[in-house]
Short mmCIF file of N, CA and C in Angstrom, two decimals:
data_model
loop_
_atom_site.label_atom_id
_atom_site.label_comp_id
_atom_site.label_asym_id
_atom_site.label_seq_id
_atom_site.Cartn_x
_atom_site.Cartn_y
_atom_site.Cartn_z
N MET Z 270 146.03 18.12 10.20
CA MET Z 270 145.70 19.49 10.39
C MET Z 270 145.43 19.78 11.87
N SER Z 271 145.99 20.88 12.34
CA SER Z 271 145.78 21.22 13.78
C SER Z 271 144.57 22.00 13.97
N ARG Z 272 143.94 21.77 15.07
CA ARG Z 272 142.74 22.51 15.47
C ARG Z 272 143.09 23.65 16.38
N ALA Z 273 142.72 24.83 15.97
CA ALA Z 273 143.02 26.04 16.79
C ALA Z 273 142.23 26.03 18.06
N LYS Z 274 142.90 26.34 19.14
CA LYS Z 274 142.27 26.40 20.48
C LYS Z 274 141.40 27.64 20.56
N LYS Z 275 140.26 27.43 21.25
CA LYS Z 275 139.29 28.55 21.41
C LYS Z 275 139.25 28.92 22.85
N TYR Z 276 138.96 30.20 23.10
CA TYR Z 276 138.94 30.77 24.44
C TYR Z 276 137.71 31.62 24.71
N PHE Z 277 137.38 31.88 25.94
CA PHE Z 277 136.28 32.66 26.31
C PHE Z 277 136.71 34.14 26.40
N TYR Z 278 135.90 35.02 25.92
CA TYR Z 278 136.18 36.42 25.98
C TYR Z 278 134.96 37.16 26.55
N VAL Z 279 135.16 38.27 27.07
CA VAL Z 279 134.01 39.13 27.57
C VAL Z 279 134.11 40.53 26.97
N ASN Z 280 132.95 41.09 26.66
CA ASN Z 280 132.86 42.46 26.25
C ASN Z 280 132.47 43.21 27.52
N VAL Z 281 133.34 44.14 27.93
CA VAL Z 281 133.20 44.78 29.26
C VAL Z 281 132.99 46.29 29.04
N ARG Z 282 132.01 46.80 29.67
CA ARG Z 282 131.77 48.29 29.70
C ARG Z 282 132.27 48.85 30.95
N LEU Z 283 133.09 49.88 30.87
CA LEU Z 283 133.55 50.66 32.07
C LEU Z 283 132.62 51.68 32.48
N LEU Z 284 132.83 52.25 33.62
CA LEU Z 284 131.92 53.34 34.09
C LEU Z 284 131.98 54.55 33.17
N ASN Z 285 133.03 54.80 32.51
CA ASN Z 285 133.13 55.91 31.58
C ASN Z 285 132.44 55.69 30.23
N GLY Z 286 131.84 54.50 30.08
CA GLY Z 286 131.14 54.18 28.84
C GLY Z 286 131.99 53.39 27.83
N ARG Z 287 133.31 53.34 28.04
CA ARG Z 287 134.21 52.71 27.09
C ARG Z 287 133.98 51.20 27.19
N CYS Z 288 133.94 50.56 26.01
CA CYS Z 288 133.79 49.04 25.97
C CYS Z 288 135.11 48.51 25.52
N MET Z 289 135.46 47.41 26.15
CA MET Z 289 136.71 46.71 25.76
C MET Z 289 136.49 45.19 25.84
N ILE Z 290 137.32 44.50 24.99
CA ILE Z 290 137.24 43.05 24.98
C ILE Z 290 138.42 42.50 25.80
N TYR Z 291 138.15 41.61 26.70
CA TYR Z 291 139.13 40.96 27.50
C TYR Z 291 139.00 39.39 27.32
N LYS Z 292 140.10 38.73 27.34
CA LYS Z 292 140.10 37.26 27.45
C LYS Z 292 139.87 36.84 28.93
N LEU Z 293 139.07 35.95 29.19
CA LEU Z 293 138.98 35.38 30.58
C LEU Z 293 140.27 34.75 30.91
N PRO Z 294 140.73 34.90 32.16
CA PRO Z 294 141.99 34.33 32.56
C PRO Z 294 142.02 32.84 32.50
N ARG Z 295 143.22 32.27 32.43
CA ARG Z 295 143.41 30.77 32.26
C ARG Z 295 142.58 29.97 33.34
N ASP Z 296 142.60 30.48 34.62
CA ASP Z 296 141.92 29.73 35.62
C ASP Z 296 140.43 29.69 35.48
N LEU Z 297 139.86 30.48 34.66
CA LEU Z 297 138.39 30.50 34.44
C LEU Z 297 138.03 29.77 33.11
N GLN Z 298 139.00 29.47 32.29
CA GLN Z 298 138.67 28.83 30.96
C GLN Z 298 138.04 27.44 31.16
N TYR Z 299 138.73 26.60 31.96
CA TYR Z 299 138.16 25.19 32.14
C TYR Z 299 136.83 25.20 32.73
N PRO Z 300 136.61 25.90 33.89
CA PRO Z 300 135.29 25.93 34.48
C PRO Z 300 134.20 26.38 33.51
N MET Z 301 134.56 27.41 32.59
CA MET Z 301 133.58 27.91 31.66
C MET Z 301 133.20 26.76 30.63
N TRP Z 302 134.27 26.00 30.21
CA TRP Z 302 133.91 24.84 29.28
C TRP Z 302 133.14 23.84 29.93
N GLN Z 303 133.28 23.61 31.22
CA GLN Z 303 132.42 22.62 31.92
C GLN Z 303 131.04 23.16 31.93
N TYR Z 304 130.87 24.47 32.26
CA TYR Z 304 129.52 25.02 32.33
C TYR Z 304 128.84 25.00 30.97
N VAL Z 305 129.60 25.24 29.86
CA VAL Z 305 129.03 25.15 28.50
C VAL Z 305 128.47 23.73 28.25
N ASN Z 306 129.30 22.75 28.61
CA ASN Z 306 128.83 21.36 28.41
C ASN Z 306 127.64 21.00 29.16
N GLU Z 307 127.48 21.52 30.44
CA GLU Z 307 126.36 21.20 31.26
C GLU Z 307 125.13 22.10 30.91
N ASN Z 308 125.35 23.25 30.32
CA ASN Z 308 124.22 24.22 30.07
C ASN Z 308 124.41 24.78 28.64
N PRO Z 309 124.29 24.01 27.65
CA PRO Z 309 124.57 24.46 26.29
C PRO Z 309 123.70 25.51 25.80
N LYS Z 310 122.54 25.71 26.34
CA LYS Z 310 121.59 26.73 25.87
C LYS Z 310 121.60 28.05 26.69
N LYS Z 311 122.18 28.01 27.90
CA LYS Z 311 122.17 29.24 28.69
C LYS Z 311 123.49 29.72 29.20
N TRP Z 312 124.60 29.15 28.65
CA TRP Z 312 125.90 29.48 29.22
C TRP Z 312 126.23 30.99 29.06
N GLN Z 313 125.72 31.60 28.02
CA GLN Z 313 126.10 33.03 27.72
C GLN Z 313 125.42 33.94 28.81
N ASN Z 314 124.50 33.50 29.51
CA ASN Z 314 123.84 34.30 30.55
C ASN Z 314 124.57 34.17 31.94
N LEU Z 315 125.39 33.24 32.08
CA LEU Z 315 126.10 33.06 33.38
C LEU Z 315 126.81 34.38 33.91
N LEU Z 316 127.54 34.98 33.00
CA LEU Z 316 128.35 36.14 33.34
C LEU Z 316 127.71 37.47 32.93
N LYS Z 317 126.59 37.41 32.33
CA LYS Z 317 125.93 38.69 31.86
C LYS Z 317 125.65 39.59 33.03
N GLU Z 318 126.10 40.81 32.89
CA GLU Z 318 125.98 41.86 33.90
C GLU Z 318 126.72 41.56 35.23
N ALA Z 319 127.70 40.60 35.15
CA ALA Z 319 128.62 40.41 36.26
C ALA Z 319 129.60 41.57 36.31
N LEU Z 320 130.00 41.94 37.50
CA LEU Z 320 131.09 42.91 37.63
C LEU Z 320 132.41 42.14 37.61
N ILE Z 321 133.42 42.66 36.92
CA ILE Z 321 134.75 41.97 36.85
C ILE Z 321 135.82 42.98 36.86
N ASN Z 322 136.93 42.56 37.56
CA ASN Z 322 138.10 43.34 37.59
C ASN Z 322 138.90 43.29 36.29
N VAL Z 323 139.22 44.47 35.73
CA VAL Z 323 140.02 44.52 34.48
C VAL Z 323 141.12 45.55 34.61
N PRO Z 324 142.24 45.26 33.94
CA PRO Z 324 143.33 46.28 33.89
C PRO Z 324 142.93 47.30 32.81
N ILE Z 325 143.24 48.59 33.10
CA ILE Z 325 142.89 49.61 32.13
C ILE Z 325 144.16 50.23 31.54
N ARG Z 326 145.31 49.83 32.03
CA ARG Z 326 146.60 50.33 31.46
C ARG Z 326 147.55 49.08 31.29
N PRO Z 327 148.59 49.19 30.45
CA PRO Z 327 149.47 48.06 30.35
C PRO Z 327 150.16 47.80 31.69
N TYR Z 328 150.56 46.52 31.90
CA TYR Z 328 151.29 46.21 33.12
C TYR Z 328 152.70 46.71 33.02
N LYS Z 329 153.17 47.24 34.16
CA LYS Z 329 154.57 47.69 34.33
C LYS Z 329 155.00 47.20 35.66
N ASN Z 330 156.09 46.37 35.60
CA ASN Z 330 156.63 45.71 36.84
C ASN Z 330 155.48 44.86 37.49
N ASN Z 331 154.76 44.17 36.72
CA ASN Z 331 153.70 43.26 37.17
C ASN Z 331 152.54 44.03 37.84
N LYS Z 332 152.35 45.30 37.60
CA LYS Z 332 151.30 46.08 38.19
C LYS Z 332 150.59 46.91 37.17
N SER Z 333 149.25 47.08 37.36
CA SER Z 333 148.47 47.92 36.53
C SER Z 333 147.36 48.56 37.33
N VAL Z 334 146.64 49.44 36.73
CA VAL Z 334 145.52 50.08 37.35
C VAL Z 334 144.33 49.19 37.08
N ILE Z 335 143.61 48.73 38.15
CA ILE Z 335 142.53 47.80 38.03
C ILE Z 335 141.23 48.59 38.24
N ARG Z 336 140.26 48.38 37.38
CA ARG Z 336 138.96 49.00 37.56
C ARG Z 336 137.87 47.88 37.47
N VAL Z 337 136.69 48.22 37.83
CA VAL Z 337 135.58 47.29 37.78
C VAL Z 337 134.62 47.62 36.65
N GLY Z 338 134.42 46.63 35.72
CA GLY Z 338 133.53 46.85 34.63
C GLY Z 338 132.42 45.88 34.65
N ILE Z 339 131.39 46.11 33.79
CA ILE Z 339 130.23 45.20 33.71
C ILE Z 339 130.35 44.41 32.48
N ILE Z 340 130.08 43.09 32.60
CA ILE Z 340 130.15 42.24 31.43
C ILE Z 340 128.89 42.35 30.59
N LYS Z 341 129.03 42.76 29.33
CA LYS Z 341 127.87 42.96 28.44
C LYS Z 341 127.57 41.67 27.64
N SER Z 342 128.62 40.95 27.32
CA SER Z 342 128.44 39.66 26.61
C SER Z 342 129.66 38.73 26.75
N VAL Z 343 129.42 37.49 26.48
CA VAL Z 343 130.50 36.52 26.59
C VAL Z 343 130.49 35.75 25.24
N PHE Z 344 131.69 35.53 24.77
CA PHE Z 344 131.72 34.79 23.45
C PHE Z 344 133.01 33.93 23.42
N ILE Z 345 133.01 33.04 22.39
CA ILE Z 345 134.15 32.12 22.29
C ILE Z 345 134.76 32.41 20.91
N LYS Z 346 136.06 32.52 20.86
CA LYS Z 346 136.81 32.79 19.66
C LYS Z 346 138.16 32.11 19.69
N LYS Z 347 138.80 31.97 18.53
CA LYS Z 347 140.19 31.56 18.48
C LYS Z 347 140.97 32.69 19.12
N GLU Z 348 142.14 32.38 19.58
CA GLU Z 348 142.92 33.36 20.29
C GLU Z 348 143.17 34.65 19.52
N ILE Z 349 142.84 35.75 20.19
CA ILE Z 349 143.14 37.09 19.62
C ILE Z 349 143.94 37.82 20.73
N ARG Z 350 144.73 38.76 20.24
CA ARG Z 350 145.52 39.52 21.14
C ARG Z 350 144.91 40.65 21.85
N VAL Z 351 144.45 40.34 23.06
CA VAL Z 351 143.81 41.34 23.91
C VAL Z 351 144.26 41.12 25.32
N TRP Z 352 143.98 42.07 26.16
CA TRP Z 352 144.37 41.92 27.60
C TRP Z 352 143.46 40.94 28.21
N SER Z 353 143.92 40.37 29.35
CA SER Z 353 143.15 39.41 30.07
C SER Z 353 142.55 40.07 31.28
N ALA Z 354 141.22 39.74 31.56
CA ALA Z 354 140.56 40.17 32.70
C ALA Z 354 141.23 39.48 33.94
N ARG Z 355 140.85 39.88 35.08
CA ARG Z 355 141.33 39.26 36.32
C ARG Z 355 140.30 38.22 36.70
N SER Z 356 140.62 37.37 37.64
CA SER Z 356 139.76 36.27 37.96
C SER Z 356 138.61 36.67 38.97
N GLN Z 357 138.67 37.82 39.50
CA GLN Z 357 137.63 38.24 40.46
C GLN Z 357 136.47 38.82 39.75
N PHE Z 358 135.29 38.26 40.02
CA PHE Z 358 134.09 38.85 39.53
C PHE Z 358 132.90 38.54 40.42
N LEU Z 359 131.83 39.27 40.26
CA LEU Z 359 130.59 39.07 41.09
C LEU Z 359 129.44 38.88 40.12
N VAL Z 360 128.79 37.78 40.08
CA VAL Z 360 127.61 37.60 39.25
C VAL Z 360 126.52 38.65 39.68
N SER Z 361 125.65 38.96 38.70
CA SER Z 361 124.71 40.10 38.94
C SER Z 361 123.85 39.83 40.17
N SER Z 362 123.43 38.57 40.42
CA SER Z 362 122.55 38.31 41.57
C SER Z 362 123.27 38.58 42.91
N ASN Z 363 124.58 38.64 42.94
CA ASN Z 363 125.32 38.95 44.14
C ASN Z 363 125.52 40.40 44.42
N TRP Z 364 125.74 41.17 43.35
CA TRP Z 364 126.02 42.59 43.59
C TRP Z 364 124.83 43.52 43.36
N LYS Z 365 123.72 43.01 42.82
CA LYS Z 365 122.54 43.85 42.65
C LYS Z 365 121.59 43.78 43.81
N LYS Z 366 122.09 43.52 44.97
CA LYS Z 366 121.31 43.44 46.16
C LYS Z 366 120.84 44.84 46.53
N LYS Z 367 119.63 44.89 47.05
CA LYS Z 367 119.08 46.20 47.50
C LYS Z 367 119.71 46.64 48.81
N ASN Z 368 120.15 45.70 49.58
CA ASN Z 368 120.69 45.91 50.93
C ASN Z 368 122.17 46.14 50.77
N TYR Z 369 122.65 47.28 51.26
CA TYR Z 369 124.10 47.58 51.22
C TYR Z 369 124.93 46.59 51.96
N GLN Z 370 124.47 46.11 53.08
CA GLN Z 370 125.24 45.14 53.93
C GLN Z 370 125.55 43.79 53.17
N GLU Z 371 124.57 43.44 52.28
CA GLU Z 371 124.79 42.24 51.54
C GLU Z 371 125.88 42.47 50.42
N LEU Z 372 125.81 43.64 49.81
CA LEU Z 372 126.85 44.02 48.84
C LEU Z 372 128.16 44.06 49.44
N LYS Z 373 128.27 44.60 50.71
CA LYS Z 373 129.54 44.80 51.37
C LYS Z 373 130.24 43.42 51.60
N LYS Z 374 129.48 42.34 51.86
CA LYS Z 374 130.19 41.08 52.11
C LYS Z 374 130.69 40.51 50.80
N TYR Z 375 130.09 40.80 49.66
CA TYR Z 375 130.57 40.32 48.39
C TYR Z 375 131.72 41.12 47.80
N ARG Z 376 131.68 42.43 48.04
CA ARG Z 376 132.66 43.26 47.35
C ARG Z 376 134.16 43.06 47.82
N SER Z 377 134.28 42.54 49.07
CA SER Z 377 135.58 42.26 49.52
C SER Z 377 136.33 41.24 48.66
N PHE Z 378 135.56 40.38 48.05
CA PHE Z 378 136.18 39.37 47.12
C PHE Z 378 136.83 40.02 45.93
N LEU Z 379 136.29 41.15 45.45
CA LEU Z 379 136.89 41.81 44.31
C LEU Z 379 138.24 42.47 44.69
N LYS Z 380 138.37 42.89 45.95
CA LYS Z 380 139.59 43.60 46.38
C LYS Z 380 140.73 42.77 46.77
N HIS Z 381 140.52 41.53 46.92
CA HIS Z 381 141.52 40.60 47.48
C HIS Z 381 142.82 40.59 46.64
N ASP Z 382 143.95 40.69 47.35
CA ASP Z 382 145.29 40.62 46.68
C ASP Z 382 145.67 41.78 45.82
N PHE Z 383 145.07 42.95 46.02
CA PHE Z 383 145.43 44.11 45.20
C PHE Z 383 146.11 45.15 46.09
N SER Z 384 146.80 46.07 45.52
CA SER Z 384 147.44 47.18 46.24
C SER Z 384 146.32 48.03 46.88
N THR Z 385 146.68 48.85 47.82
CA THR Z 385 145.74 49.66 48.54
C THR Z 385 145.04 50.58 47.58
N TRP Z 386 145.77 51.19 46.67
CA TRP Z 386 145.24 52.13 45.65
C TRP Z 386 144.17 51.41 44.79
N ASN Z 387 144.52 50.23 44.32
CA ASN Z 387 143.53 49.50 43.50
C ASN Z 387 142.36 49.01 44.32
N GLN Z 388 142.56 48.75 45.63
CA GLN Z 388 141.33 48.36 46.43
C GLN Z 388 140.38 49.60 46.57
N ILE Z 389 140.95 50.77 46.70
CA ILE Z 389 140.13 51.95 46.77
C ILE Z 389 139.35 52.18 45.52
N LEU Z 390 140.06 52.02 44.38
CA LEU Z 390 139.43 52.19 43.04
C LEU Z 390 138.31 51.10 42.87
N ILE Z 391 138.53 49.87 43.30
CA ILE Z 391 137.65 48.79 43.16
C ILE Z 391 136.37 49.07 43.97
N ASP Z 392 136.62 49.60 45.22
CA ASP Z 392 135.54 49.90 46.13
C ASP Z 392 134.63 50.99 45.54
N ILE Z 393 135.25 52.04 45.07
CA ILE Z 393 134.52 53.16 44.44
C ILE Z 393 133.69 52.66 43.24
N ASP Z 394 134.39 51.92 42.37
CA ASP Z 394 133.68 51.44 41.11
C ASP Z 394 132.51 50.54 41.48
N THR Z 395 132.74 49.63 42.45
CA THR Z 395 131.63 48.70 42.86
C THR Z 395 130.43 49.51 43.39
N LEU Z 396 130.67 50.51 44.23
CA LEU Z 396 129.56 51.28 44.68
C LEU Z 396 128.92 52.11 43.64
N ARG Z 397 129.67 52.65 42.69
CA ARG Z 397 129.07 53.38 41.58
C ARG Z 397 128.18 52.49 40.73
N TRP Z 398 128.66 51.30 40.45
CA TRP Z 398 127.74 50.33 39.73
C TRP Z 398 126.54 49.99 40.46
N TRP Z 399 126.68 49.78 41.82
CA TRP Z 399 125.49 49.49 42.63
C TRP Z 399 124.46 50.55 42.65
N PHE Z 400 124.96 51.83 42.74
CA PHE Z 400 124.03 52.94 42.75
C PHE Z 400 123.29 53.07 41.40
N ARG Z 401 123.98 52.80 40.33
CA ARG Z 401 123.39 52.90 38.99
C ARG Z 401 122.28 51.83 38.80
N PHE Z 402 122.44 50.75 39.36
CA PHE Z 402 121.45 49.62 39.11
C PHE Z 402 120.44 49.39 40.26
N ARG Z 403 120.64 50.10 41.34
CA ARG Z 403 119.77 50.00 42.57
C ARG Z 403 118.40 50.43 42.17
N LYS Z 404 117.45 49.69 42.64
CA LYS Z 404 116.01 50.07 42.26
C LYS Z 404 115.34 50.67 43.48
#
């Protein structure tokens, strides 16, 4: 009997309030399993409230519109057909800084390797999340 492979998924809320399920990309699956093995009781908190890049439209010619959402939960399931998030994310302790200069140094990681238009959208989304959670 074959054992079905399981993957990590995230429930992501976008700025417009819409929630979507995304599979974490392949390059994050193995590190997540390592983290689960090392932290079996707190692994679900690792990415909670992290900002993550996600496609909001189907890919056409290997391109999509990328927005930044906030991870509401992380879970493990057998493979389901959903879109995959991108590998760029910021854990909450890095983006919830009160100082804008600190946020600025982290948000460039989210924009790396994207088109100029997507970089602008990512910048705007990151700032909007920051303003929402700033104390």
